[in-house]
Tab-separated table of C-alpha atoms in Angstrom:
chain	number	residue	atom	x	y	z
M	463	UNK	CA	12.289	12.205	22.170
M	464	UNK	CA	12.235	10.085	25.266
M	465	UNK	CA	8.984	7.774	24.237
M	466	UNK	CA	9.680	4.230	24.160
M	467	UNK	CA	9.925	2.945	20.179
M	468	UNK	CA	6.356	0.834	19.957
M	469	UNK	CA	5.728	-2.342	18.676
M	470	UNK	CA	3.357	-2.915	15.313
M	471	UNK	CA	0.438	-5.194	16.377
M	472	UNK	CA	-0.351	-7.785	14.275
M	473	UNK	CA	-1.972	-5.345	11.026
M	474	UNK	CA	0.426	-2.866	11.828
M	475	UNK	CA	3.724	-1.562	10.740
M	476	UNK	CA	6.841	0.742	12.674
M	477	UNK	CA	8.004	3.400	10.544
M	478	UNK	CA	11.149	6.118	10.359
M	479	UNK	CA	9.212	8.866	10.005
M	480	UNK	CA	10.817	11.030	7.259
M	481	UNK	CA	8.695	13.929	6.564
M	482	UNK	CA	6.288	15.940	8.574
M	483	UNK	CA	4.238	18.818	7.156
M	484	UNK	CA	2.756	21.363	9.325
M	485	UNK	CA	-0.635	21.799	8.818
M	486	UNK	CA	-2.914	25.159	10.280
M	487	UNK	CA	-5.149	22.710	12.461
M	488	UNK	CA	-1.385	21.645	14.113
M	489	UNK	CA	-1.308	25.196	15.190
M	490	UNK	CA	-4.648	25.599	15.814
M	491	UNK	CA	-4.301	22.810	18.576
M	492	UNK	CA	-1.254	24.348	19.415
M	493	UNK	CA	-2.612	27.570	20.223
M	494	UNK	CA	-6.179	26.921	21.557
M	495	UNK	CA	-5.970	23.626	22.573
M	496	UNK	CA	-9.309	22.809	20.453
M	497	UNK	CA	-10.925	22.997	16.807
M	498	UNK	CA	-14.799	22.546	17.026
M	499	UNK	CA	-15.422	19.807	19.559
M	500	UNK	CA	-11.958	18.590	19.475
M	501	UNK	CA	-11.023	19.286	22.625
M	502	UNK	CA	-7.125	19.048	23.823
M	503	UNK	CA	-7.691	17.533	26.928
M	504	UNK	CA	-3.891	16.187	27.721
M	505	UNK	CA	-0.982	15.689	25.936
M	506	UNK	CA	-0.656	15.187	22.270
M	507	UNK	CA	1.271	14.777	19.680
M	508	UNK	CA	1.327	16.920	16.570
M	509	UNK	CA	1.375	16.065	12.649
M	510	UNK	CA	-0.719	14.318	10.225
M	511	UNK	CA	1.279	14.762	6.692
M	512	UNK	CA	3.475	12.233	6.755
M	513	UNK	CA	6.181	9.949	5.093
M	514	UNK	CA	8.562	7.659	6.700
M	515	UNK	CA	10.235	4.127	5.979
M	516	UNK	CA	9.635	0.904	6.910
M	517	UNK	CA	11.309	-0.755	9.759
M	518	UNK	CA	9.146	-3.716	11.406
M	519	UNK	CA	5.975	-5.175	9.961
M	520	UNK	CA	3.410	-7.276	11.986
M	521	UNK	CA	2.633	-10.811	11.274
M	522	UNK	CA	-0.327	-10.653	9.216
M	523	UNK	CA	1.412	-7.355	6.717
M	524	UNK	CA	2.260	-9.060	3.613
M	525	UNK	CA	2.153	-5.930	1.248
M	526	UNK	CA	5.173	-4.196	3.350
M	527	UNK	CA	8.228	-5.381	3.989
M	528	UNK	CA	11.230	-3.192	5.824
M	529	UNK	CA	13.538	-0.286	3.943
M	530	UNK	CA	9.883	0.510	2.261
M	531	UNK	CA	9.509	3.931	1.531
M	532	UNK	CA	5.308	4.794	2.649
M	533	UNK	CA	3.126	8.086	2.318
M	534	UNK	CA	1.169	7.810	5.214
M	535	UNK	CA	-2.853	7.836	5.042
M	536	UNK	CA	-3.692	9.630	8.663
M	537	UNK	CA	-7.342	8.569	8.852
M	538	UNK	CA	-8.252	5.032	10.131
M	539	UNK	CA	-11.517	3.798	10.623
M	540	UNK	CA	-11.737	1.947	13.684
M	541	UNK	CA	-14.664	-0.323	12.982
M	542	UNK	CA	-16.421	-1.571	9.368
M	543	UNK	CA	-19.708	0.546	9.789
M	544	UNK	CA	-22.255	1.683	7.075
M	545	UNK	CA	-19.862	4.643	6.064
M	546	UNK	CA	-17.106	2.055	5.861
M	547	UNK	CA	-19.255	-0.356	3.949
M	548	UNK	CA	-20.224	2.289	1.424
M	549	UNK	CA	-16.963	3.596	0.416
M	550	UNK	CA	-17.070	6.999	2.983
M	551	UNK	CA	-14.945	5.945	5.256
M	552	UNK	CA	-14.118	9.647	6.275
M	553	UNK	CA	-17.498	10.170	7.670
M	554	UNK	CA	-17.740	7.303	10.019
M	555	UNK	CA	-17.758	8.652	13.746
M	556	UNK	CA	-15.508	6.577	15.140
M	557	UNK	CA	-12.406	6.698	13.037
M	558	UNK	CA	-9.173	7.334	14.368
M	559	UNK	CA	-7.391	10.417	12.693
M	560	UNK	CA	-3.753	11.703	13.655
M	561	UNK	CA	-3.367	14.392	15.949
M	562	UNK	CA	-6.791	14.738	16.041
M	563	UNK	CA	-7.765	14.347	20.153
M	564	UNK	CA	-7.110	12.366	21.252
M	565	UNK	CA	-5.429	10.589	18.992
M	566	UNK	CA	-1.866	10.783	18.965
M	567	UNK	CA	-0.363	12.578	15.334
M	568	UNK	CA	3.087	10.994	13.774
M	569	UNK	CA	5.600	14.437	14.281
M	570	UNK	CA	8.187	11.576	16.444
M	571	UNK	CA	11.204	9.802	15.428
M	572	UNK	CA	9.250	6.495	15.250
M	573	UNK	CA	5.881	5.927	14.804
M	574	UNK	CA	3.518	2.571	14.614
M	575	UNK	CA	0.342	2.785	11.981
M	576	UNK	CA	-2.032	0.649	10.273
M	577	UNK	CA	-0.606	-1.349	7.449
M	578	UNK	CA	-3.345	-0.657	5.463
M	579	UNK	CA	-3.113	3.241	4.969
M	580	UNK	CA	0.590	3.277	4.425
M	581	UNK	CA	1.396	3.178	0.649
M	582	UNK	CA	4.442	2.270	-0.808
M	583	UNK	CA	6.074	5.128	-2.907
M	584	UNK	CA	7.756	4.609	-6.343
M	585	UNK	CA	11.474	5.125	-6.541
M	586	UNK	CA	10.742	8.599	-8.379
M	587	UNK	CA	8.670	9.896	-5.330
M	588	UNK	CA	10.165	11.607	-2.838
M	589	UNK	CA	9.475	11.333	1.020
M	590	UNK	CA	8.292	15.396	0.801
M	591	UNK	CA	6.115	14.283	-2.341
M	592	UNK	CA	4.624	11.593	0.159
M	593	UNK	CA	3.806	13.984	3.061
M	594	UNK	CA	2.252	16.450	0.609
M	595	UNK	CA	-0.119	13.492	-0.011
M	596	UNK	CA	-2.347	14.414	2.985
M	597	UNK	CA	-2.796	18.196	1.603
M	598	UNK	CA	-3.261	17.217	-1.577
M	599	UNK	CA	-6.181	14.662	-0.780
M	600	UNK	CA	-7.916	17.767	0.085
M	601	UNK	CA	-7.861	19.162	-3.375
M	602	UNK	CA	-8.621	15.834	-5.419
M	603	UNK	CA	-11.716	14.916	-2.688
M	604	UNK	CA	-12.809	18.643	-3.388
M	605	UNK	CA	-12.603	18.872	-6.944
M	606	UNK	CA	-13.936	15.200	-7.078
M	607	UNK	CA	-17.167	16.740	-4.842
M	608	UNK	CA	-17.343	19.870	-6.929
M	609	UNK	CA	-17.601	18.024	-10.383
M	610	UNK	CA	-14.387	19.448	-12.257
M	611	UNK	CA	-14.390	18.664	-15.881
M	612	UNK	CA	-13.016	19.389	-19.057
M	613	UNK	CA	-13.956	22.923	-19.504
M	614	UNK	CA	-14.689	23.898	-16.255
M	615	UNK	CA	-14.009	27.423	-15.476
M	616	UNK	CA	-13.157	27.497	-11.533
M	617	UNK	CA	-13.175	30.001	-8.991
M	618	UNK	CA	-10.441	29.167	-6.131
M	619	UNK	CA	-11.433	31.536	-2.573
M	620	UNK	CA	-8.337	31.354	-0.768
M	621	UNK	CA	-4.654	30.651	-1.816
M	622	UNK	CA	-2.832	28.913	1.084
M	623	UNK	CA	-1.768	25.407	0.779
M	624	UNK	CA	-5.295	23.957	0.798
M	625	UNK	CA	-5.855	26.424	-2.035
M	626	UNK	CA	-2.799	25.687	-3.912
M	627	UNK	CA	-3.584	22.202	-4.514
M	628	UNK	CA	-7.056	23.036	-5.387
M	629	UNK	CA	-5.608	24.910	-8.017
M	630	UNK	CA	-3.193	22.060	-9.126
M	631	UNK	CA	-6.006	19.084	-9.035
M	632	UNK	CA	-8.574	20.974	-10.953
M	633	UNK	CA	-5.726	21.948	-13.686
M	634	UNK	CA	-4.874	18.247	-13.975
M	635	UNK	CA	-8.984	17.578	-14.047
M	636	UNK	CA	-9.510	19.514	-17.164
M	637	UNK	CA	-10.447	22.810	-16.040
M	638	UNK	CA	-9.900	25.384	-19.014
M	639	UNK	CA	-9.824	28.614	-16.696
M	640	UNK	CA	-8.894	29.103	-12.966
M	641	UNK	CA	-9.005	32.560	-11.049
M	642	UNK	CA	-7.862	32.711	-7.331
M	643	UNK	CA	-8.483	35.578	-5.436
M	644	UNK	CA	-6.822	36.528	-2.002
M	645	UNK	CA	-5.376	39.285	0.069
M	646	UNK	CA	-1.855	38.654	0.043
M	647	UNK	CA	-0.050	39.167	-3.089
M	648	UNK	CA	2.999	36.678	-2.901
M	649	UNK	CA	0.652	33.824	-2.229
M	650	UNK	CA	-1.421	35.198	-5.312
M	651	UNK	CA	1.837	34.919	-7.446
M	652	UNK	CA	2.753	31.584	-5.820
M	653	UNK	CA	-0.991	30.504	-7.180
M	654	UNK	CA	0.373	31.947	-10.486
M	655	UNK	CA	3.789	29.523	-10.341
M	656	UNK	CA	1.340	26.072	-9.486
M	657	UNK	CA	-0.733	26.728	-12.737
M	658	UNK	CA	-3.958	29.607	-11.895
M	659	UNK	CA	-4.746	31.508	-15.122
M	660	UNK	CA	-6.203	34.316	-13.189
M	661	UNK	CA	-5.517	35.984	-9.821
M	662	UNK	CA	-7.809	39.054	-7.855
M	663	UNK	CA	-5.855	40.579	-4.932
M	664	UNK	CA	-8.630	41.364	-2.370
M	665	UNK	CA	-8.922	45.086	-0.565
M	666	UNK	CA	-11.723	46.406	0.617
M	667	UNK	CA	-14.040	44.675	-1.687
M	668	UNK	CA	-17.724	44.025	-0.391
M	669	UNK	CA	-18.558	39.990	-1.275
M	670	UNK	CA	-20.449	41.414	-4.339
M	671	UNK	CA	-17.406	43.415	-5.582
M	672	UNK	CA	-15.312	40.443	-5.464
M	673	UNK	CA	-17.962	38.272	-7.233
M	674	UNK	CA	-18.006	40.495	-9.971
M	675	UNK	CA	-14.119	40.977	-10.363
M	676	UNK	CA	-14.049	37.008	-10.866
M	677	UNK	CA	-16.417	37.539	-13.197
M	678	UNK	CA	-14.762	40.239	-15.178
M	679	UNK	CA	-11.100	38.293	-14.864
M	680	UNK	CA	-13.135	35.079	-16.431
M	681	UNK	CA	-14.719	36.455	-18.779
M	682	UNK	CA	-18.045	34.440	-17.323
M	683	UNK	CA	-19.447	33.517	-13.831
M	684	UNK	CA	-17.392	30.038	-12.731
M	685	UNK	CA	-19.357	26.641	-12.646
M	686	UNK	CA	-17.785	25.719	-9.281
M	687	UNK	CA	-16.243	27.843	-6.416
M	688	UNK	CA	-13.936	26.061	-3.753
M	689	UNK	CA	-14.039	27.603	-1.285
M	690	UNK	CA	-10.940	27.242	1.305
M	691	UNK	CA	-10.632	30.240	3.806
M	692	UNK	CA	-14.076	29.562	6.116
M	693	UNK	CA	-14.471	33.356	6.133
M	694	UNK	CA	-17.756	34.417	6.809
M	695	UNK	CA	-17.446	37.155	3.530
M	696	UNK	CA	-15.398	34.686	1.397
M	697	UNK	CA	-18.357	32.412	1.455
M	698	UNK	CA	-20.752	35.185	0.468
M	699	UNK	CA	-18.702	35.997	-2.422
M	700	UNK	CA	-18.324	32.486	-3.126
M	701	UNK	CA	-22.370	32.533	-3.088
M	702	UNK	CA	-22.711	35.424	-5.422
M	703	UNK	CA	-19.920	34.275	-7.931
M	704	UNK	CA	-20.800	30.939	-8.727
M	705	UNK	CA	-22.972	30.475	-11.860
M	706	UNK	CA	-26.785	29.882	-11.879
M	707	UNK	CA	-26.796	26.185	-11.754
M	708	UNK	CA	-23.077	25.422	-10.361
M	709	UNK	CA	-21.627	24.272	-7.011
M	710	UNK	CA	-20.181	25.755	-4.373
M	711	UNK	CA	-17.864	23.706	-2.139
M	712	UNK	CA	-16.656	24.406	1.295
M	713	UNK	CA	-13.479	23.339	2.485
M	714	UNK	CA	-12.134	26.414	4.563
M	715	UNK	CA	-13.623	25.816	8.241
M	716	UNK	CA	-14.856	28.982	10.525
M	717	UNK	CA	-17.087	29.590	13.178
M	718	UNK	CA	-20.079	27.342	13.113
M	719	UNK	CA	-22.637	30.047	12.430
M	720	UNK	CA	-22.115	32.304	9.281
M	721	UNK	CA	-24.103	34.425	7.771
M	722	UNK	CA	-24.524	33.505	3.756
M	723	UNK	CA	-26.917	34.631	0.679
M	724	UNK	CA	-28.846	31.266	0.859
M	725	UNK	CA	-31.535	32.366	-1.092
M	726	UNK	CA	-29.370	33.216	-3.743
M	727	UNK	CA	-28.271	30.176	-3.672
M	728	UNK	CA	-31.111	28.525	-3.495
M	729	UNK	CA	-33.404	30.429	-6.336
M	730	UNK	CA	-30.251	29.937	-8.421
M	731	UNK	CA	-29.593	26.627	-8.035
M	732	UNK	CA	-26.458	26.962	-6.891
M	733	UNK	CA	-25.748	23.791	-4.730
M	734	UNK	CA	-23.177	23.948	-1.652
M	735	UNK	CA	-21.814	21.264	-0.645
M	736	UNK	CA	-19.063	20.260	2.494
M	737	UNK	CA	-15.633	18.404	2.439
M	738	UNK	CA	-14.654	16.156	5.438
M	739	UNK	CA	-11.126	15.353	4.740
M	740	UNK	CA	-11.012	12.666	1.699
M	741	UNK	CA	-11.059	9.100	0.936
M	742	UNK	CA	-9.589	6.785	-1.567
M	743	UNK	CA	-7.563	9.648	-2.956
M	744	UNK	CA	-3.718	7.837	-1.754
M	745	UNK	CA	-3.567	5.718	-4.910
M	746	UNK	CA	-4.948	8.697	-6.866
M	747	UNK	CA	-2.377	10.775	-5.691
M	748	UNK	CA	0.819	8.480	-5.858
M	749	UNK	CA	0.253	7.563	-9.458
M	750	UNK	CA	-0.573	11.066	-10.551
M	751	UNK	CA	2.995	12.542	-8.694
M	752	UNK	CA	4.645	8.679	-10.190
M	753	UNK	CA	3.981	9.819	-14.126
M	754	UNK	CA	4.530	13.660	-13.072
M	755	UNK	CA	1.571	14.593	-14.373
M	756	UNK	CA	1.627	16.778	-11.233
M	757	UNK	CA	4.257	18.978	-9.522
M	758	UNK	CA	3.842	20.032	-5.869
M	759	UNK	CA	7.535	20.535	-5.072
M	760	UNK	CA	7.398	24.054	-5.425
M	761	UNK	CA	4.839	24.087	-2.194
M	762	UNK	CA	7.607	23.454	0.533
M	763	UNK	CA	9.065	26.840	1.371
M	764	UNK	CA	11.015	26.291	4.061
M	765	UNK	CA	12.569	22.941	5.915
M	766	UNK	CA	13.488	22.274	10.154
M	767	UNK	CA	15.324	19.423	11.262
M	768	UNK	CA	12.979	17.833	14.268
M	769	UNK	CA	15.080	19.634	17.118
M	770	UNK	CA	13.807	22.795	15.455
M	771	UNK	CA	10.195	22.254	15.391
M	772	UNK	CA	9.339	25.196	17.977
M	773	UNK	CA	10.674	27.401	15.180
M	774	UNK	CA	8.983	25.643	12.616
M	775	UNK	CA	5.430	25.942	14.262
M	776	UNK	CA	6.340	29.835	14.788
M	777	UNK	CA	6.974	30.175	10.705
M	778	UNK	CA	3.949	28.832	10.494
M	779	UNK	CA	1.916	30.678	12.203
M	780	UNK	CA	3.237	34.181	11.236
M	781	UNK	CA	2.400	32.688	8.254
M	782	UNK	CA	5.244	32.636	6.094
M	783	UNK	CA	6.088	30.816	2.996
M	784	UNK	CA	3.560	27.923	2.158
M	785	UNK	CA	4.080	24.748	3.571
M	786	UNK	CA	6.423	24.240	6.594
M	787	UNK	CA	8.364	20.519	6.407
M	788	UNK	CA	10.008	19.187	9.309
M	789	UNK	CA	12.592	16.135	8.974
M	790	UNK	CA	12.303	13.859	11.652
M	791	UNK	CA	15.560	11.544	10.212
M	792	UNK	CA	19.056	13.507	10.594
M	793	UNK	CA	20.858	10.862	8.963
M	794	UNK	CA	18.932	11.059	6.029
M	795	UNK	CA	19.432	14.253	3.672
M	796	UNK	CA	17.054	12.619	1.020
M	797	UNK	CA	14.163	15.257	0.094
């Protein structure tokens, strides 16, 4: 609260942030200071889905101009290298990501951000619709990597947010049939509300069991899996589901060594592949909410002003609702 406002550099712009999911990693830093070899190593600020309004542009912004409403793209790549040049700019080591140490996330009053990865939202967006961008990358960069078609019969592992909009991008890509499966039955039927066909409520089930209860629910084995929960026995059932031939992909992130069928896999055919974020999915995104061809409202569960954002990180992580948004305007009632 008591940071000085900053001033937009030349490519840059100052926004009003409006918007601010919570995402799991936010709490995962939160908690235990790390994720991988992201290391917490002094103080940081939280939040990486994000929507605010323009108030300043630098000299050489000519896109933006202030009172702009912008869905913020966290992920910045610092330097033009071969990843850059090729159209991955996710991958490229040095690229500057919100609240990702030690980079400083956009959960503040006012924030400062490259010009470039703020996009201006249509009148019919809202600022919520804009900070459900970020999540919602996820899902269009994973269905993108799985190959989801017309037709495709999917297999969703996992049915938090990340799994939600899984469900929602590979509706909108064609898919004919998808089953989610889960243990928590109110997320299950919230997968149910955002467009799966199928749901399987997970007990006791070995990997195998569940594999063949997707099966069963389908009708078939699915061509892809997405898999978004990083459980070691989620990604063996993900392994055993998937049809001779299809793809795996792994979104959900665990502990860096897990045990998995690979010669299953591998005898089958059955390629895996790994998510790192997204890229080039903003414009995707913003005209897909624009015509309404997509609904993610129904996602935000519960709302904080910013001087509640203590209790909106505990919500979080006791894992209620789905997606927890805080409002960092109070002068601004505007979803």
């Amino acid at each position: 609260e008591n940071r000085p406002i900053p001033e937009p550099g030349p490519n840059e712009v100052l926004l009003r942030m409006h918007s601010v999911g919570i995402c799991g990693s936010d709490v995962h830093y939160w908690q235990h200071g790390r994720i991988g070899d992201f290391v917490v190593k002094e103080p940081m600020v939280l939040g990486h889905e994000a929507s605010g309004t323009v108030v300043k542009v630098g000299s050489g912004v000519t896109h933006l101009k202030p009172g702009d409403r912008v869905a913020i793209e966290p992920g910045v790549p610092r330097e033009t290298d071969e990843f850059c040049k090729g159209g991955r700019y996710n991958l490229s080591p040095t690229i500057f990501f919100c609240a990702t140490p030690p980079d400083d996330g956009n959960l503040c009053r006012y924030y400062k951000h490259s010009a470039s990865y703020c996009y201006k939202l249509p009148d019919n967006v809202t600022f919520e619709e804009g900070a459900l961008i970020e999540p919602l990358s996820v899902g269009i960069h994973a269905c993108k990597r799985a190959g989801v078609t017309l037709g495709s019969r999917v297999f969703v592992s996992g049915s938090g947010p990340i799994g939600l909009v899984n469900v929602i991008v590979a509706k909108m890509m064609g898919a004919a049939a998808v089953v989610v499966a889960d243990l928590s039955a109110s997320r299950l039927q919230k997968a149910k509300e955002v467009g799966a066909d199928f749901t399987v409520q997970v007990k006791k089930e070995t990997p195998q069991e569940v594999a063949s209860k997707v099966e069963s629910v389908l009708g078939c084995m699915p061509e892809i899996t997405v898999e978004c929960t990083g459980v070691q026995a989620c990604i063996q059932a993900g392994i055993y589901a998937t049809r001779s031939g299809g793809t795996l992909v792994l979104v959900g992130l665990g502990p860096e060594m897990v045990t998995v069928p690979i010669v299953n896999a591998a005898v089958r055919e059955v390629d895996i592949r790994g998510i790192f974020r997204y890229c080039n999915t903003w414009p995707v995104a913003i005209a897909l909410l624009a015509s309404k061809r997509i609904n993610v409202k129904p996602l935000v569960t519960h709302r904080f002003p910013l001087e509640k954002a203590l209790e909106a990180f505990e919500t979080t992580k006791r894992g209620e609702g789905v997606k927890v948004m805080l409002k960092c305007d109070p002068t601004d009632q505007n979803p």
